[in-house]
Amino acid sequence: MSSVEVRNLVKKYGDFTAVRDASFRAETGSLISILGPSGCGKTTTLRAIAGFETATSGDILLDDKPVNDIPPWRRNIGIVFQSYALFPFMTVADNVGYGLKMRKMDRDQIARKTDDALNRVGLPDSHLKYPRQLSGGQRQRVALARALVIEPAVMLLDEPLSALDAKLRDEMRFELKRIQRQSGVTTLLVTHDQEEAFTLSDQIVVMNNAVVKQVGSPREIWDNPNCAFVADFIGIENILPAERTTNGVRIAGHDFAALSDAAPGSDIMAAFRSSDLELAGDEAGQFAGQVVGEAYTGNYNVYQVQTGLSEAPIILKTGKSQRLSGTINLKLAPDRIKILERD
Amino acid sequence: MSSSRAENALLVAGKTLSVAMMVAGFLFLLGPIVIVVISSFTSASYLTFPPPEFSLRWYYEVFSLSWFSRSIVTSFVIAIIATAISAVLGILVARALARGTFRAKAIVEFVVLTPLLLPIVVLGFGLFNLLVTLALEGHNFVNLIGGHIMITVPFVVRSVWSAMAGTDITLEEASLGLGATPFETFRNVVLPMARPGIISGGILAFTMSFNDVSLSIFLTGPRASTLPVEMMAHIEYSADPTPAAISTIMLAITLIIFAVTSRTVGLKIFA
Ligand SMILES: Nc1ncnc2c1ncn2[C@@H]1O[C@H](COP(=O)(O)OP(=O)(O)OP(=O)(O)O)[C@@H](O)[C@H]1O
Ligand SMILES: [Mg+2]
C-alpha cells in the first residue's frame, strides 16, 4: 500500500495536449476520483500512473518515489479496465490467478488466494466459468478480484461501473466502497459521473480540457467550487457574470451581500443553486421575476424565472406543494452566493 | 400486419435462394472430386465413370510404386517443416503489422503479401533461374522448403494478422499490469488470442505446401521430389487410374489433417 502523487504531469500526443500540468496526491489507503467530462484526459492520466503512457514531462510518484522509469509490469498496480479486459480464453479462476502466477507463486497458494479474492467480491462459486458465461456485474467483480489479489500498492479503476445498468451500478458502488475499505488499498477512480465521485471519494480531482480545475474533498467541492466549470459540472444551475464589491457582488446592477475575500472590482462569476433562492414578501425581496416556464418532477417543481440579473431565465426549485405563477419576489442569503473565477 | 407478412416472404425467399446457391456451389465444387474418388475404385485398367466394377486394384498398385512411397514421405516432411517455419515467421510479421507503428510498415505489407497476387508459376520460374545463377539448383530439398515458405507465409500472415487486429489491446495491458513481462504477455495472451488465425493459417499453409505443383515443379530434382509433381509426371506418360487413386489418398490426407486439427485444437478456440 502506498500513496500516489502526480506532479506537474504533461502528456502530449504530437501537438495535442491531452493532460496539461496536472498535480494531485492520494494518501495511503484513500480513495481519490478523477472527475470530468468525456475527453478531458482522465484515462490518459490513469494510464500514465499505470505506466502505459510515458509522461511528456512531470513525475508519477508511488510512496514519494518517482516511478517514471519503472515499466508497468514492475509497478505493482492493480488495474480494472472499463471493458474489464478479462482474458476470454481463461476461466475465472485462471484470470484471477494470473497475476500470482506471474509472481511465480506456487499452485496451492495461488488457489488459496484466488478463492479468497473471489469470496471477497461475492463470487464464491464461479471458478470454472469463462468470462462470456458471466453477467456484466459478475465480470466486474472478477476484474476487481483479479486486480486486488496481487495485493497492489495502488488500484486504478477506469469507469468501472459505466457498463452496468443503473440499479446494478448503485449496488456495485456500495460493494466497491466496502471492498476498498476492507482491503485498505489506495484507490484512484476515473469517472464522469459526479454522483459516483461524490459518494465514493475521500478526494476529488475535477478535470476539464486537459487541466485539473480543482482538488478537494467532496464537501469542499460541493460547497466551494472554485470556478464556473466546476460549479456547472456539479449541477449548480445559476452561474452569472458579476463584479466584486466591497461587501458582496453586483450582478447586472443589483447589489447582493456575499461572503468572499476576492479583491473588489475584479470580474468574477456569481453562482447559486436553484434551491437556494428564497421567496420573499413584497418589501423583503431583492429582485423580482416573472415565471416563464415550469416543470414538475416527483419531489419538487422547477421554474424558469425571467429576472433583471441575466438575459436567460434563472432556475428556481420549490417543494412539490408550492406552486408559483406570475410575478414573484426573490432573495438570496449572503452565504448562498458562491464566488467563482471566470474560466 | 401485411407488411410484416411481405417481409417474412422476402426473408424466406432470401433464405431459399442462398440455400440453392450453396447447393449449386457444392455440386460444382464437389462434382469432379466425387467422380475422381468413385472412379479410383475401378477394376478396369483405364479411367471410366461410372466404373464397370469396384475394386482396390489401383490402390495396391499405388502402394507398390517406389516413387509413391518416397515422394509422399518427402511431401510430408517438406509440408511440416515449411508450415512450422512459415507459422513462426507469419506470427512475427503479423504481430509487427498489427501492433507496430514503424515507417516501413507499408513496404513490409507489400513484400509479404505480394506472393498472394503473383502467379505461382512466375514465382517458380524466377526462383529457378535465380538458383541456377547461384548454382544452387541441386539442393532440391532445401529449395523446396524455401520455395514453399515463400508461398505459404503470406497466408499465415493474412489470417494471423486479421485475428490479431481484431483483439483488444487492453488485454495485453491487463497482462502487463498484472506483472507479466512483454514476452510472457506475448506467450500467454497474444498467442492464445491469435490462435484461431494461427490454426487456420497453418492448415492453409500445410495444404498449399502438400498439394503444390506450380512452384515445386521447378525445384524438384533427383534428390527430392514431391507427390503432386511425381503424379503429374506419371499422368504424362500413362493413362491408368493410379492418379485417381493418388488423388483420393491426398484428398483423404488433407481431410484427415483438417479434421484432426479442428478436433484437437480447433474446437477449443472459442472456449
Ligand atoms: N493515443 C492517442 N493519440 C492521440 N490522442 C489521444 C490518444 N489517447 C487519447 N487522446 C486524446 O486525448 C484526449 C483525452 O483522452 P482521454 O482518453 O484521457 O479522455 P477521458 O477523459 O478518459 O475521456 P472519456 O470519459 O471519454 O473516457 C482526447 O481528446 C483523446 O482524443
Ligand atoms: Mg476514458
XYZ file of N, CA and C in Angstrom, chain A residues 133-327:
585
model
N -19.546 -16.387 -19.916
C -20.700 -17.006 -19.249
C -21.176 -16.188 -18.050
N -20.568 -15.012 -17.839
C -20.925 -14.204 -16.672
C -21.734 -12.978 -17.082
N -22.496 -12.454 -16.140
C -23.212 -11.203 -16.391
C -22.232 -10.040 -16.248
N -22.680 -8.853 -16.657
C -21.820 -7.672 -16.580
C -21.301 -7.421 -15.169
N -22.199 -7.528 -14.197
C -21.810 -7.285 -12.814
C -20.819 -8.316 -12.303
N -21.009 -9.562 -12.736
C -20.089 -10.622 -12.303
C -18.707 -10.431 -12.920
N -18.688 -10.013 -14.186
C -17.404 -9.753 -14.835
C -16.651 -8.664 -14.099
N -17.424 -7.652 -13.713
C -16.837 -6.537 -12.998
C -16.198 -7.013 -11.704
N -16.879 -7.929 -11.014
C -16.340 -8.466 -9.760
C -15.074 -9.275 -10.004
N -15.073 -10.038 -11.106
C -13.875 -10.822 -11.420
C -12.699 -9.878 -11.699
N -12.982 -8.821 -12.463
C -11.922 -7.859 -12.777
C -11.366 -7.241 -11.495
N -12.272 -6.969 -10.570
C -11.878 -6.381 -9.282
C -11.031 -7.378 -8.483
N -11.493 -8.632 -8.464
C -10.754 -9.669 -7.733
C -9.369 -9.853 -8.333
N -9.295 -9.822 -9.668
C -8.017 -10.017 -10.340
C -7.031 -8.896 -10.000
N -7.575 -7.671 -9.859
C -6.706 -6.543 -9.528
C -6.304 -6.567 -8.052
N -7.218 -7.027 -7.189
C -6.964 -6.991 -5.739
C -6.042 -8.104 -5.269
N -6.126 -9.262 -5.956
C -5.465 -10.450 -5.439
C -3.944 -10.304 -5.430
N -3.413 -9.442 -6.279
C -1.961 -9.271 -6.315
C -1.496 -8.341 -5.193
N -2.429 -7.945 -4.330
C -2.120 -7.016 -3.243
C -1.314 -5.831 -3.766
N -1.957 -5.060 -4.660
C -1.236 -3.978 -5.314
C -0.972 -2.817 -4.348
N 0.037 -2.044 -4.698
C 0.323 -0.841 -3.922
C -0.797 0.169 -4.132
N -1.350 0.154 -5.334
C -2.370 1.115 -5.721
C -3.345 0.416 -6.654
N -4.610 0.781 -6.577
C -5.566 0.226 -7.523
C -6.138 1.351 -8.384
N -6.166 1.107 -9.695
C -6.703 2.095 -10.630
C -7.968 1.543 -11.260
N -9.022 2.336 -11.238
C -10.289 1.887 -11.800
C -10.746 2.888 -12.855
N -10.868 2.444 -14.102
C -11.305 3.356 -15.162
C -12.788 3.140 -15.440
N -13.604 4.057 -14.996
C -15.047 3.977 -15.180
C -15.563 2.565 -14.942
N -15.305 2.015 -13.762
C -15.591 0.592 -13.555
C -17.084 0.277 -13.585
N -17.915 1.270 -13.375
C -19.342 0.977 -13.263
C -20.134 1.397 -14.495
N -19.450 2.011 -15.467
C -20.215 2.628 -16.551
C -20.887 1.615 -17.467
N -20.401 0.370 -17.472
C -21.011 -0.620 -18.366
C -22.207 -1.318 -17.719
N -22.526 -0.933 -16.492
C -23.619 -1.616 -15.783
C -24.905 -0.807 -15.855
N -26.044 -1.497 -15.712
C -27.288 -0.727 -15.723
C -27.474 -0.029 -14.364
N -28.391 0.929 -14.341
C -28.483 1.862 -13.216
C -28.605 1.172 -11.857
N -29.413 0.139 -11.782
C -29.676 -0.499 -10.496
C -28.426 -1.215 -9.983
N -27.818 -1.963 -10.897
C -26.607 -2.702 -10.557
C -25.477 -1.740 -10.196
N -25.479 -0.605 -10.891
C -24.439 0.395 -10.650
C -24.502 0.890 -9.205
N -25.726 1.155 -8.738
C -25.886 1.617 -7.357
C -25.402 0.565 -6.374
N -25.754 -0.699 -6.658
C -25.333 -1.790 -5.782
C -23.815 -1.920 -5.747
N -23.230 -1.916 -6.952
C -21.781 -2.125 -7.058
C -21.009 -0.974 -6.442
N -21.616 0.201 -6.442
C -20.963 1.359 -5.853
C -20.678 1.091 -4.372
N -21.693 0.545 -3.681
C -21.501 0.241 -2.256
C -20.507 -0.898 -2.069
N -20.616 -1.899 -2.938
C -19.677 -3.021 -2.904
C -18.238 -2.533 -3.024
N -18.064 -1.661 -4.019
C -16.738 -1.134 -4.319
C -16.166 -0.431 -3.092
N -17.007 0.378 -2.480
C -16.577 1.124 -1.299
C -16.209 0.148 -0.176
N -17.055 -0.859 0.017
C -16.816 -1.837 1.079
C -15.495 -2.570 0.846
N -15.315 -3.012 -0.394
C -14.101 -3.777 -0.710
C -12.863 -2.908 -0.552
N -12.984 -1.657 -0.992
C -11.833 -0.754 -0.875
C -11.500 -0.508 0.598
N -12.531 -0.301 1.417
C -12.322 -0.076 2.848
C -11.657 -1.277 3.501
N -12.190 -2.466 3.168
C -11.662 -3.685 3.799
C -10.215 -3.952 3.405
N -9.923 -3.767 2.118
C -8.560 -4.073 1.680
C -7.622 -2.921 2.013
N -8.182 -1.736 2.172
C -7.361 -0.580 2.530
C -6.398 -0.150 1.445
N -6.675 -0.565 0.199
C -5.740 -0.229 -0.871
C -6.007 1.193 -1.383
N -4.942 1.941 -1.583
C -5.066 3.285 -2.152
C -5.696 3.144 -3.535
N -6.778 3.877 -3.765
C -7.537 3.652 -4.989
C -7.759 4.944 -5.743
N -7.561 4.861 -7.064
C -7.817 6.006 -7.914
C -8.902 5.621 -8.909
N -9.982 6.359 -8.875
C -11.157 6.022 -9.667
C -11.390 7.102 -10.716
N -11.533 6.678 -11.958
C -11.845 7.636 -13.011
C -13.328 7.553 -13.309
N -13.984 8.694 -13.375
C -15.417 8.658 -13.657
C -15.873 9.981 -14.263
N -16.967 9.929 -15.016
C -17.557 11.194 -15.436
C -18.906 11.389 -14.743
N -19.159 10.502 -13.754
C -20.433 10.542 -13.040
C -20.207 11.224 -11.694
N -20.741 12.435 -11.535
C -20.425 13.189 -10.325
C -20.982 12.525 -9.074
N -22.129 11.845 -9.212
C -22.701 11.187 -8.049
C -21.760 10.085 -7.557
N -21.218 9.344 -8.514
C -20.271 8.284 -8.184
C -19.061 8.860 -7.447
N -18.523 9.936 -8.001
C -17.349 10.553 -7.383
C -17.680 11.040 -5.970
N -18.838 11.666 -5.811
C -19.177 12.234 -4.507
C -19.465 11.165 -3.460
N -20.115 10.072 -3.867
C -20.440 9.063 -2.853
C -19.228 8.216 -2.469
N -18.252 8.063 -3.370
C -17.162 7.125 -3.082
C -15.883 7.751 -2.537
N -15.656 9.025 -2.861
C -14.291 9.523 -2.707
C -13.983 10.197 -1.383
N -12.689 10.114 -1.031
C -12.169 10.969 0.023
C -11.752 12.307 -0.574
N -11.215 12.232 -1.789
C -10.781 13.433 -2.502
C -11.267 13.341 -3.941
N -11.566 14.499 -4.517
C -11.983 14.523 -5.919
C -11.067 15.466 -6.691
N -10.631 15.018 -7.850
C -9.856 15.863 -8.757
C -10.776 16.160 -9.927
N -11.164 17.424 -10.094
C -12.049 17.755 -11.205
C -11.200 18.227 -12.375
N -11.390 17.594 -13.529
C -10.611 17.969 -14.720
C -11.521 18.491 -15.814
N -10.977 19.390 -16.617
C -11.670 19.805 -17.833
C -10.626 20.209 -18.848
N -10.832 19.815 -20.104
C -9.906 20.221 -21.159
C -8.451 20.046 -20.806
N -8.085 18.889 -20.324
C -6.696 18.537 -20.027
C -6.142 19.219 -18.778
N -6.967 20.009 -18.091
C -6.465 20.774 -16.946
C -7.177 20.336 -15.671
N -6.428 20.230 -14.568
C -7.042 19.984 -13.265
C -7.611 21.307 -12.770
N -8.934 21.355 -12.594
C -9.558 22.615 -12.190
C -9.595 22.764 -10.679
N -9.876 21.667 -9.972
C -9.986 21.766 -8.529
C -9.701 20.405 -7.906
N -9.057 20.438 -6.738
C -8.829 19.219 -5.975
C -9.365 19.469 -4.579
N -10.198 18.575 -4.084
C -10.719 18.794 -2.735
C -11.590 17.643 -2.296
N -12.034 17.701 -1.053
C -12.947 16.681 -0.557
C -14.302 16.927 -1.212
N -15.163 15.921 -1.246
C -16.488 16.115 -1.825
C -17.194 17.330 -1.204
N -17.086 17.439 0.108
C -17.716 18.555 0.819
C -17.190 19.896 0.319
N -15.850 20.031 0.252
C -15.242 21.287 -0.207
C -15.707 21.649 -1.609
N -15.721 20.649 -2.469
C -16.082 20.942 -3.854
C -17.561 21.272 -3.966
N -18.362 20.565 -3.181
C -19.803 20.811 -3.201
C -20.114 22.216 -2.697
N -19.464 22.599 -1.601
C -19.751 23.900 -1.003
C -19.018 25.048 -1.679
N -17.805 24.772 -2.095
C -16.990 25.850 -2.638
C -16.315 25.507 -3.951
N -17.115 25.347 -4.988
C -16.479 25.148 -6.294
C -15.662 26.395 -6.603
N -14.502 26.239 -7.235
C -13.634 27.409 -7.412
C -13.747 28.067 -8.775
N -14.513 27.485 -9.688
C -14.656 28.114 -10.996
C -15.993 27.725 -11.617
N -16.355 28.457 -12.647
C -17.657 28.239 -13.264
C -17.796 26.821 -13.793
N -16.694 26.286 -14.329
C -16.785 24.932 -14.864
C -17.171 23.928 -13.779
N -16.457 23.985 -12.652
C -16.737 23.031 -11.578
C -18.166 23.218 -11.068
N -18.568 24.485 -10.888
C -19.914 24.767 -10.395
C -20.959 24.165 -11.331
N -20.746 24.373 -12.611
C -21.677 23.853 -13.596
C -21.666 22.326 -13.583
N -20.465 21.758 -13.477
C -20.333 20.307 -13.548
C -20.986 19.613 -12.366
N -20.956 20.280 -11.184
C -21.597 19.652 -10.032
C -23.073 20.049 -9.943
N -23.565 20.699 -10.975
C -25.003 20.884 -11.079
C -25.545 22.161 -10.468
N -24.714 23.187 -10.292
C -25.245 24.477 -9.846
C -25.858 25.153 -11.068
N -27.161 25.463 -10.959
C -27.898 25.859 -12.157
C -27.647 27.301 -12.578
N -27.477 28.179 -11.583
C -27.393 29.599 -11.928
C -25.973 30.120 -11.751
N -25.342 30.444 -12.865
C -23.973 30.960 -12.823
C -23.956 32.222 -13.678
N -23.777 33.373 -13.026
C -23.941 34.629 -13.746
C -22.688 35.486 -13.635
N -22.357 36.218 -14.706
C -21.211 37.132 -14.645
C -21.490 38.207 -13.601
N -20.491 38.558 -12.811
C -20.705 39.548 -11.754
C -19.412 40.295 -11.494
N -19.524 41.254 -10.581
C -18.385 42.091 -10.244
C -18.281 42.077 -8.731
N -17.073 42.131 -8.221
C -16.883 42.092 -6.783
C -17.053 43.503 -6.228
N -17.825 43.637 -5.153
C -17.925 44.929 -4.467
C -17.295 44.764 -3.091
N -17.247 45.851 -2.287
C -16.547 45.762 -1.002
C -17.161 44.735 -0.062
N -18.498 44.637 -0.058
C -19.093 43.661 0.864
C -19.997 42.645 0.176
N -19.814 42.481 -1.112
C -20.648 41.499 -1.794
C -20.372 41.461 -3.279
N -21.420 41.192 -4.045
C -21.260 41.147 -5.501
C -22.339 42.005 -6.148
N -22.043 42.440 -7.364
C -23.030 43.182 -8.145
C -23.302 42.373 -9.409
N -24.570 41.955 -9.519
C -24.952 41.191 -10.708
C -25.890 42.051 -11.530
N -25.470 42.411 -12.733
C -26.267 43.242 -13.642
C -26.887 44.434 -12.909
N -26.064 45.125 -12.126
C -26.542 46.326 -11.453
C -27.206 46.092 -10.111
N -27.527 44.833 -9.782
C -28.136 44.548 -8.487
C -27.051 44.177 -7.498
N -27.073 44.827 -6.312
C -26.073 44.505 -5.293
C -26.589 43.430 -4.354
N -25.706 42.482 -4.050
C -26.038 41.432 -3.088
C -24.923 41.347 -2.071
N -25.267 41.113 -0.820
C -24.236 40.845 0.169
C -23.737 39.421 -0.043
N -22.432 39.232 0.137
C -21.879 37.882 -0.038
C -20.617 37.759 0.791
N -20.211 36.526 1.062
C -19.010 36.282 1.844
C -17.878 35.942 0.888
N -16.881 36.805 0.799
C -15.766 36.484 -0.078
C -14.588 37.372 0.219
N -13.405 36.897 -0.126
C -12.233 37.731 0.088
C -11.561 38.126 -1.217
N -12.291 37.965 -2.333
C -11.709 38.391 -3.607
C -11.589 39.915 -3.629
N -10.632 40.424 -4.401
C -10.409 41.868 -4.454
C -11.593 42.563 -5.112
N -12.021 43.729 -4.591
C -13.155 44.437 -5.186
C -12.870 44.807 -6.634
N -13.925 44.832 -7.421
C -13.808 45.279 -8.799
C -13.435 44.184 -9.776
N -12.871 43.079 -9.274
C -12.443 42.047 -10.219
C -13.647 41.329 -10.822
N -13.506 40.956 -12.074
C -14.566 40.214 -12.750
C -14.608 38.791 -12.218
N -15.795 38.385 -11.847
C -15.957 37.041 -11.300
C -17.247 36.440 -11.862
N -17.574 35.269 -11.403
C -18.887 34.707 -11.670
C -19.552 34.498 -10.314
N -20.842 34.784 -10.252
C -21.588 34.502 -9.029
C -22.503 33.316 -9.323
N -22.558 32.382 -8.381
C -23.357 31.183 -8.624
C -24.240 30.890 -7.426
N -25.424 30.379 -7.693
C -26.288 29.917 -6.594
C -27.174 28.789 -7.101
N -27.452 27.872 -6.192
C -28.273 26.727 -6.558
C -29.739 27.136 -6.702
N -30.465 26.429 -7.504
C -31.888 26.718 -7.708
C -32.654 26.582 -6.400
N -32.139 25.729 -5.505
C -32.854 25.516 -4.243
C -32.452 26.536 -3.183
N -31.470 27.390 -3.487
C -31.008 28.378 -2.505
C -31.713 29.720 -2.627
N -32.515 29.867 -3.668
C -33.293 31.102 -3.803
C -34.467 31.041 -2.842
N -34.745 32.180 -2.205
C -35.898 32.190 -1.291
C -36.970 33.108 -1.844
N -38.216 32.715 -1.626
C -39.330 33.589 -1.992
C -39.476 34.628 -0.895
N -39.811 35.837 -1.263
C -39.884 36.910 -0.269
C -41.191 37.665 -0.414
N -41.566 38.337 0.666
C -42.703 39.247 0.589
C -42.307 40.460 -0.236
N -43.279 41.358 -0.532
C -43.019 42.497 -1.416
C -41.813 43.324 -1.012
N -41.762 43.680 0.289
C -40.729 44.629 0.708
C -39.368 43.969 0.963
N -39.369 42.670 1.350
C -38.109 41.999 1.694
C -37.356 41.480 0.473
N -37.986 41.474 -0.696
C -37.363 40.895 -1.891
C -36.198 41.728 -2.377
N -35.185 41.064 -2.944
C -34.053 41.791 -3.506
C -34.252 42.019 -4.992
N -34.977 41.120 -5.623
C -35.267 41.318 -7.036
C -36.551 40.565 -7.405
N -37.146 41.027 -8.515
C -38.410 40.430 -8.926
C -38.209 39.627 -10.207
N -39.123 38.728 -10.442
C -39.017 37.941 -11.662
C -40.382 37.476 -12.127
N -40.406 37.023 -13.353
C -41.635 36.558 -13.982
C -41.474 35.074 -14.285
N -42.417 34.253 -13.837
C -42.325 32.821 -14.133
C -42.609 32.615 -15.623
N -41.661 32.033 -16.349
C -41.855 31.843 -17.794
C -41.877 30.372 -18.198
N -41.523 29.516 -17.274
C -41.544 28.096 -17.636
C -41.596 27.263 -16.381
N -42.160 26.065 -16.479
C -42.237 25.233 -15.286
C -42.173 23.761 -15.660
N -41.663 22.971 -14.719
C -41.628 21.521 -14.918
C -41.873 20.888 -13.568
N -42.673 19.832 -13.537
C -42.958 19.178 -12.271
C -42.285 17.821 -12.262
N -41.366 17.636 -11.354
C -40.766 16.317 -11.202
C -41.438 15.703 -9.980
N -41.058 14.519 -9.614
C -41.703 13.843 -8.489
C -41.643 14.630 -7.190
N -40.460 15.070 -6.814
C -40.280 15.618 -5.480
C -40.288 17.132 -5.388
N -40.093 17.803 -6.500
C -40.066 19.265 -6.456
C -40.508 19.828 -7.791
N -40.741 21.129 -7.773
C -41.115 21.814 -9.004
C -39.958 22.698 -9.440
N -39.733 22.748 -10.743
C -38.646 23.570 -11.269
C -39.257 24.672 -12.121
N -38.829 25.920 -11.845
C -39.361 27.056 -12.606
C -38.242 27.791 -13.306
N -38.574 28.298 -14.504
C -37.685 29.255 -15.161
C -38.245 30.626 -14.844
N -37.369 31.486 -14.316
C -37.834 32.810 -13.910
C -37.014 33.870 -14.635
N -37.725 34.747 -15.374
C -37.040 35.832 -16.079
C -36.822 36.973 -15.097
N -35.547 37.353 -14.872
C -35.247 38.445 -13.939
C -34.343 39.451 -14.624
N -34.043 40.521 -13.907
C -33.121 41.514 -14.456
C -31.666 41.112 -14.319
N -31.382 39.946 -13.726
C -29.990 39.556 -13.469
C -29.271 39.038 -14.707
N -30.032 38.478 -15.618
C -29.392 37.886 -16.797
C -30.386 37.813 -17.938
N -29.874 37.634 -19.126
C -30.755 37.522 -20.288
C -31.549 36.224 -20.244
N -30.822 35.137 -19.953
C -31.511 33.850 -19.871
C -32.232 33.771 -18.525
N -33.353 33.051 -18.477
C -34.057 32.931 -17.193
C -33.194 32.176 -16.175
N -33.365 32.490 -14.882
C -32.678 31.713 -13.856
C -33.586 30.553 -13.445
N -33.000 29.592 -12.774
C -33.743 28.386 -12.398
C -34.043 28.415 -10.906
N -35.263 28.079 -10.576
C -35.709 28.103 -9.185
C -36.412 26.789 -8.884
N -36.105 26.236 -7.714
C -36.693 24.957 -7.350
C -37.522 25.140 -6.093
N -38.718 24.589 -6.037
C -39.537 24.666 -4.821
C -40.015 23.269 -4.448
N -40.509 23.136 -3.235
C -41.114 21.875 -2.802
C -42.318 21.582 -3.684
N -42.763 20.322 -3.703
C -43.781 19.979 -4.694
C -45.146 20.587 -4.384
N -45.355 21.007 -3.125
C -46.660 21.580 -2.803
C -46.727 23.069 -3.120
N -45.562 23.649 -3.367
C -45.538 25.093 -3.615
C -45.597 25.396 -5.110
N -46.724 25.987 -5.556
C -46.862 26.291 -6.976
C -46.735 27.794 -7.170
N -45.997 28.216 -8.200
C -45.783 29.639 -8.447
C -46.302 30.020 -9.818
N -46.684 31.298 -9.949
C -47.009 31.813 -11.278
C -46.920 33.326 -11.232
N -46.899 33.967 -12.397
C -46.883 35.415 -12.491
C -45.605 36.028 -11.939
N -45.727 37.212 -11.342
C -44.561 37.932 -10.833
C -44.274 37.488 -9.400
